mmCIF file of C-alpha atoms in Angstrom:
data_model
loop_
_atom_site.group_PDB
_atom_site.id
_atom_site.type_symbol
_atom_site.label_atom_id
_atom_site.label_comp_id
_atom_site.label_asym_id
_atom_site.label_seq_id
_atom_site.Cartn_x
_atom_site.Cartn_y
_atom_site.Cartn_z
ATOM 1 C CA MET A 1 15.429 -51.560 168.378
ATOM 2 C CA TYR A 2 18.089 -52.825 165.910
ATOM 3 C CA ASN A 3 21.931 -51.130 165.188
ATOM 4 C CA GLY A 4 20.895 -48.073 166.838
ATOM 5 C CA ILE A 5 17.852 -47.687 164.651
ATOM 6 C CA GLY A 6 14.064 -47.658 165.866
ATOM 7 C CA LEU A 7 12.349 -47.460 169.316
ATOM 8 C CA PRO A 8 13.355 -47.698 172.204
ATOM 9 C CA THR A 9 10.678 -49.105 173.467
ATOM 10 C CA PRO A 10 7.556 -50.155 171.456
ATOM 11 C CA ARG A 11 5.336 -49.137 174.628
ATOM 12 C CA GLY A 12 3.299 -46.006 173.447
ATOM 13 C CA SER A 13 3.981 -46.574 169.551
ATOM 14 C CA GLY A 14 0.915 -48.746 168.507
ATOM 15 C CA THR A 15 4.237 -50.750 167.216
ATOM 16 C CA ASN A 16 6.135 -54.122 168.036
ATOM 17 C CA GLY A 17 9.300 -51.303 168.030
ATOM 18 C CA TYR A 18 10.667 -53.678 164.737
ATOM 19 C CA VAL A 19 12.249 -51.297 161.778
ATOM 20 C CA GLN A 20 9.683 -52.110 158.724
ATOM 21 C CA LYS A 21 11.617 -49.429 156.641
ATOM 22 C CA ASN A 22 14.599 -47.886 156.534
ATOM 23 C CA LEU A 23 13.958 -44.301 154.917
ATOM 24 C CA ALA A 24 17.360 -43.255 154.748
ATOM 25 C CA PHE A 25 17.328 -45.793 151.590
ATOM 26 C CA ILE A 26 18.074 -43.904 148.616
ATOM 27 C CA SER A 27 17.038 -45.848 145.523
ATOM 28 C CA ASN A 28 19.389 -46.183 141.832
ATOM 29 C CA PHE A 29 16.294 -46.549 139.731
ATOM 30 C CA LYS A 30 15.726 -43.699 138.107
ATOM 31 C CA GLU A 31 12.133 -42.602 137.134
ATOM 32 C CA GLN A 32 11.690 -42.567 133.839
ATOM 33 C CA ASN A 33 10.394 -38.789 133.076
ATOM 34 C CA PRO A 34 8.192 -38.531 129.261
ATOM 35 C CA TYR A 35 9.912 -36.202 127.809
ATOM 36 C CA LYS A 36 7.830 -34.260 124.773
ATOM 37 C CA THR A 37 8.642 -35.452 121.396
ATOM 38 C CA GLU A 38 8.637 -32.785 118.324
ATOM 39 C CA GLU A 39 5.592 -33.708 117.525
ATOM 40 C CA ASP A 40 4.060 -33.699 120.454
ATOM 41 C CA ILE A 41 5.185 -30.201 120.975
ATOM 42 C CA LYS A 42 4.273 -29.495 117.025
ATOM 43 C CA ARG A 43 0.442 -30.681 118.084
ATOM 44 C CA ALA A 44 0.422 -28.390 121.685
ATOM 45 C CA ASP A 45 1.321 -25.423 119.652
ATOM 46 C CA ALA A 46 -0.833 -26.030 116.850
ATOM 47 C CA LEU A 47 -3.466 -26.293 119.583
ATOM 48 C CA LEU A 48 -2.121 -22.964 121.257
ATOM 49 C CA PHE A 49 -2.414 -20.717 118.206
ATOM 50 C CA LYS A 50 -5.274 -22.251 116.466
ATOM 51 C CA GLU A 51 -7.563 -19.782 115.055
ATOM 52 C CA PRO A 52 -10.855 -19.805 115.973
ATOM 53 C CA ASN A 53 -13.770 -20.145 113.323
ATOM 54 C CA LYS A 54 -15.029 -16.822 112.848
ATOM 55 C CA GLU A 55 -18.341 -17.571 111.958
ATOM 56 C CA ILE A 56 -19.107 -20.107 115.009
ATOM 57 C CA LEU A 57 -17.913 -16.607 116.911
ATOM 58 C CA GLU A 58 -20.081 -14.597 115.194
ATOM 59 C CA HIS A 59 -23.119 -16.643 115.183
ATOM 60 C CA GLU A 60 -22.444 -16.664 119.508
ATOM 61 C CA ARG A 61 -22.850 -13.609 119.797
ATOM 62 C CA LYS A 62 -25.818 -12.895 117.803
ATOM 63 C CA ARG A 63 -27.196 -16.076 119.739
ATOM 64 C CA LYS A 64 -26.449 -14.035 122.750
ATOM 65 C CA ILE A 65 -28.316 -11.029 121.662
ATOM 66 C CA GLU A 66 -31.338 -12.827 120.866
ATOM 67 C CA VAL A 67 -31.039 -14.326 124.426
ATOM 68 C CA LYS A 68 -31.049 -10.181 125.234
ATOM 69 C CA CYS A 69 -33.906 -9.760 123.286
ATOM 70 C CA PHE A 70 -36.073 -12.405 124.536
ATOM 71 C CA GLU A 71 -35.306 -11.324 128.015
ATOM 72 C CA MET A 72 -36.393 -7.929 127.368
ATOM 73 C CA GLU A 73 -39.363 -9.486 125.110
ATOM 74 C CA GLN A 74 -40.687 -11.757 128.976
ATOM 75 C CA GLU A 75 -40.348 -8.445 130.979
ATOM 76 C CA MET A 76 -42.093 -6.019 128.710
ATOM 77 C CA GLU A 77 -44.757 -8.940 128.822
ATOM 78 C CA GLU A 78 -44.537 -8.979 132.245
ATOM 79 C CA GLN A 79 -45.020 -5.040 132.683
ATOM 80 C CA GLY A 80 -48.207 -5.259 130.487
ATOM 81 C CA TYR A 81 -46.902 -3.777 126.902
ATOM 82 C CA THR A 82 -48.963 -4.816 123.899
ATOM 83 C CA GLN A 83 -47.411 -6.691 121.275
ATOM 84 C CA SER A 84 -47.004 -4.197 119.051
ATOM 85 C CA GLU A 85 -45.118 -2.582 121.508
ATOM 86 C CA ILE A 86 -42.864 -5.272 122.475
ATOM 87 C CA GLU A 87 -42.272 -6.114 118.351
ATOM 88 C CA PHE A 88 -41.329 -2.282 118.056
ATOM 89 C CA ARG A 89 -39.074 -2.062 120.928
ATOM 90 C CA VAL A 90 -38.033 -5.332 120.877
ATOM 91 C CA SER A 91 -36.851 -4.977 116.697
ATOM 92 C CA GLY A 92 -35.134 -1.691 117.847
ATOM 93 C CA PHE A 93 -32.770 -3.078 120.851
ATOM 94 C CA ARG A 94 -32.308 -6.019 118.139
ATOM 95 C CA LYS A 95 -31.107 -3.538 115.449
ATOM 96 C CA LYS A 96 -29.095 -1.063 118.170
ATOM 97 C CA LEU A 97 -26.742 -4.662 118.839
ATOM 98 C CA LEU A 98 -26.329 -5.809 115.846
ATOM 99 C CA ASP A 99 -25.022 -2.595 114.793
ATOM 100 C CA GLU A 100 -22.400 -2.686 118.080
ATOM 101 C CA LEU A 101 -21.594 -6.216 116.629
ATOM 102 C CA LYS A 102 -20.236 -4.891 113.029
ATOM 103 C CA ALA A 103 -19.100 -1.926 114.664
ATOM 104 C CA SER A 104 -16.830 -3.824 117.024
ATOM 105 C CA GLU A 105 -15.643 -6.429 114.479
ATOM 106 C CA ILE A 106 -14.210 -3.974 112.222
ATOM 107 C CA LYS A 107 -12.279 -1.747 115.236
ATOM 108 C CA LYS A 108 -11.289 -4.654 116.992
ATOM 109 C CA THR A 109 -8.134 -6.644 116.234
ATOM 110 C CA PRO A 110 -8.275 -9.860 117.909
ATOM 111 C CA ASN A 111 -11.337 -11.839 117.627
ATOM 112 C CA VAL A 112 -13.082 -11.827 120.572
ATOM 113 C CA GLU A 113 -13.389 -9.179 123.231
ATOM 114 C CA PRO A 114 -13.673 -10.029 126.912
ATOM 115 C CA PHE A 115 -17.180 -9.109 127.500
ATOM 116 C CA GLU A 116 -18.455 -11.540 125.084
ATOM 117 C CA ILE A 117 -16.908 -14.326 127.260
ATOM 118 C CA SER A 118 -18.628 -15.964 130.445
ATOM 119 C CA GLN A 119 -16.508 -14.690 133.384
ATOM 120 C CA SER A 120 -16.594 -15.939 136.874
ATOM 121 C CA GLU A 121 -17.769 -13.597 139.768
ATOM 122 C CA HIS A 122 -13.542 -12.658 140.057
ATOM 123 C CA GLY A 123 -13.715 -11.294 136.653
ATOM 124 C CA LYS A 124 -11.839 -14.548 135.372
ATOM 125 C CA LEU A 125 -12.944 -15.862 131.529
ATOM 126 C CA LEU A 126 -14.398 -18.649 131.349
ATOM 127 C CA PRO A 127 -14.657 -19.538 127.552
ATOM 128 C CA LYS A 128 -17.020 -22.406 126.390
ATOM 129 C CA GLY A 129 -16.093 -24.240 123.303
ATOM 130 C CA THR A 130 -12.694 -25.114 121.194
ATOM 131 C CA HIS A 131 -13.281 -22.085 119.273
ATOM 132 C CA GLU A 132 -14.104 -19.424 122.288
ATOM 133 C CA ASN A 133 -10.861 -21.155 124.236
ATOM 134 C CA ALA A 134 -8.731 -20.064 120.575
ATOM 135 C CA ALA A 135 -10.017 -16.898 120.813
ATOM 136 C CA VAL A 136 -9.187 -16.313 124.509
ATOM 137 C CA ASN A 137 -5.675 -17.583 123.872
ATOM 138 C CA ILE A 138 -4.883 -14.869 120.960
ATOM 139 C CA LEU A 139 -6.357 -12.243 123.286
ATOM 140 C CA LYS A 140 -3.793 -13.329 126.017
ATOM 141 C CA ASN A 141 -1.188 -13.625 123.248
ATOM 142 C CA THR A 142 -2.156 -10.222 122.158
ATOM 143 C CA ILE A 143 -1.701 -8.449 125.366
ATOM 144 C CA PHE A 144 1.433 -10.060 126.618
ATOM 145 C CA LYS A 145 2.712 -8.875 123.527
ATOM 146 C CA GLU A 146 1.497 -5.319 124.011
ATOM 147 C CA ALA A 147 3.308 -5.760 127.384
ATOM 148 C CA LEU A 148 7.022 -6.908 126.410
ATOM 149 C CA GLY A 149 6.617 -4.152 123.398
ATOM 150 C CA ILE A 150 6.549 -6.963 120.516
ATOM 151 C CA GLY A 151 5.381 -5.805 116.763
ATOM 152 C CA GLU A 152 2.952 -7.203 114.617
ATOM 153 C CA GLN A 153 5.313 -8.160 112.227
ATOM 154 C CA PHE A 154 7.109 -10.535 114.798
ATOM 155 C CA GLN A 155 6.985 -14.231 114.113
ATOM 156 C CA ASP A 156 7.354 -16.951 116.214
ATOM 157 C CA GLY A 157 10.791 -18.568 116.101
ATOM 158 C CA ASN A 158 12.869 -15.500 114.985
ATOM 159 C CA SER A 159 14.340 -14.922 117.870
ATOM 160 C CA VAL A 160 16.108 -18.565 118.130
ATOM 161 C CA GLU A 161 17.094 -17.486 114.593
ATOM 162 C CA LEU A 162 18.553 -14.195 115.768
ATOM 163 C CA ALA A 163 20.563 -16.000 118.213
ATOM 164 C CA VAL A 164 22.063 -18.384 116.009
ATOM 165 C CA GLN A 165 23.152 -15.335 113.743
ATOM 166 C CA ARG A 166 24.967 -13.851 116.455
ATOM 167 C CA LYS A 167 26.363 -16.666 117.679
ATOM 168 C CA LYS A 168 27.972 -17.225 113.797
ATOM 169 C CA ASP A 169 28.512 -13.110 113.642
ATOM 170 C CA ASP A 170 30.475 -13.635 117.038
ATOM 171 C CA ALA A 171 32.458 -16.730 115.970
ATOM 172 C CA GLU A 172 32.980 -14.677 112.254
ATOM 173 C CA THR A 173 34.344 -11.715 114.742
ATOM 174 C CA LYS A 174 36.636 -13.789 116.397
ATOM 175 C CA ARG A 175 38.132 -15.419 113.385
ATOM 176 C CA LEU A 176 38.851 -11.992 111.671
ATOM 177 C CA VAL A 177 40.405 -11.042 115.069
ATOM 178 C CA GLU A 178 42.673 -13.959 114.979
ATOM 179 C CA ALA A 179 43.653 -13.614 111.516
ATOM 180 C CA GLN A 180 44.130 -10.105 112.229
ATOM 181 C CA LYS A 181 46.722 -10.829 114.824
ATOM 182 C CA GLU A 182 48.112 -13.560 112.852
ATOM 183 C CA MET A 183 48.901 -11.188 109.665
ATOM 184 C CA LYS A 184 50.984 -8.726 112.336
ATOM 185 C CA LEU A 185 52.715 -11.261 113.901
ATOM 186 C CA PHE A 186 53.900 -12.689 109.911
ATOM 187 C CA THR A 187 54.252 -8.907 109.261
ATOM 188 C CA ASN A 188 56.069 -8.299 112.561
ATOM 189 C CA VAL A 189 58.644 -11.096 111.521
ATOM 190 C CA LYS A 190 59.005 -10.241 108.135
ATOM 191 C CA GLN A 191 60.263 -6.785 109.187
ATOM 192 C CA SER A 192 62.785 -8.221 111.470
ATOM 193 C CA PHE A 193 63.954 -10.156 108.656
ATOM 194 C CA GLN A 194 64.000 -7.385 106.468
ATOM 195 C CA TYR A 195 65.960 -5.364 109.328
ATOM 196 C CA TRP A 196 68.698 -8.504 109.594
ATOM 197 C CA ASP A 197 69.160 -8.668 106.513
ATOM 198 C CA LEU A 198 69.828 -5.099 106.269
ATOM 199 C CA SER A 199 72.512 -5.311 108.966
ATOM 200 C CA PHE A 200 74.567 -7.901 107.571
ATOM 201 C CA ALA A 201 74.665 -6.263 104.710
ATOM 202 C CA LEU A 202 76.007 -3.221 106.590
ATOM 203 C CA GLN A 203 78.389 -5.170 108.109
ATOM 204 C CA TYR A 204 79.739 -7.051 105.095
ATOM 205 C CA THR A 205 80.079 -4.020 103.562
ATOM 206 C CA LYS A 206 82.337 -2.455 106.414
ATOM 207 C CA LYS A 207 84.428 -5.590 106.523
ATOM 208 C CA GLN A 208 85.260 -5.504 102.510
ATOM 209 C CA PRO A 209 88.908 -4.181 101.824
ATOM 210 C CA SER A 210 89.170 -0.684 99.575
ATOM 211 C CA ASP A 211 90.340 -1.038 96.391
ATOM 212 C CA SER A 212 92.225 2.120 96.644
#
């Protein structure tokens, strides 16, 4: 123990009883916080709002269709179907999936549907590759905008511009109110001077002797 700090006895503590470090000491050194520069923010925004390559996404969808057709072909071979029957049914199944793919591309707004991305057992999307990540980000942003009631015409940064414009409008309104107050004060002073001039004129006229 030193100056009332430490253990009264080192017995059972596994130490020699001396104070090795003052845990109550506060360092004056401020850790440097690596603030992001404007370039870093722009780079992050570019990655977040990057448009996916539609051709690569379409190729990935068609690849998944071929995987399903191959699985169907393997299953039919195990069940003893002839080669002609397998080709006929697989080609019909492939045409059906391709027609569904074209119909979904025409009607959907996002560049990807949730069921086209691999999912975990809890339903979490597991995108693979840069373009699927970009497509999922667009899907999330679309859902988030719909939840907030933000229309498609909204552009990023409009809220900041609106806030700046609102601040300018408030300053202009305040300036006009102050100018109106000054004008009202000037009018009152002018009326007061006119009243004093009139009163002085009346008093002066009463004091003048009449000619008769």
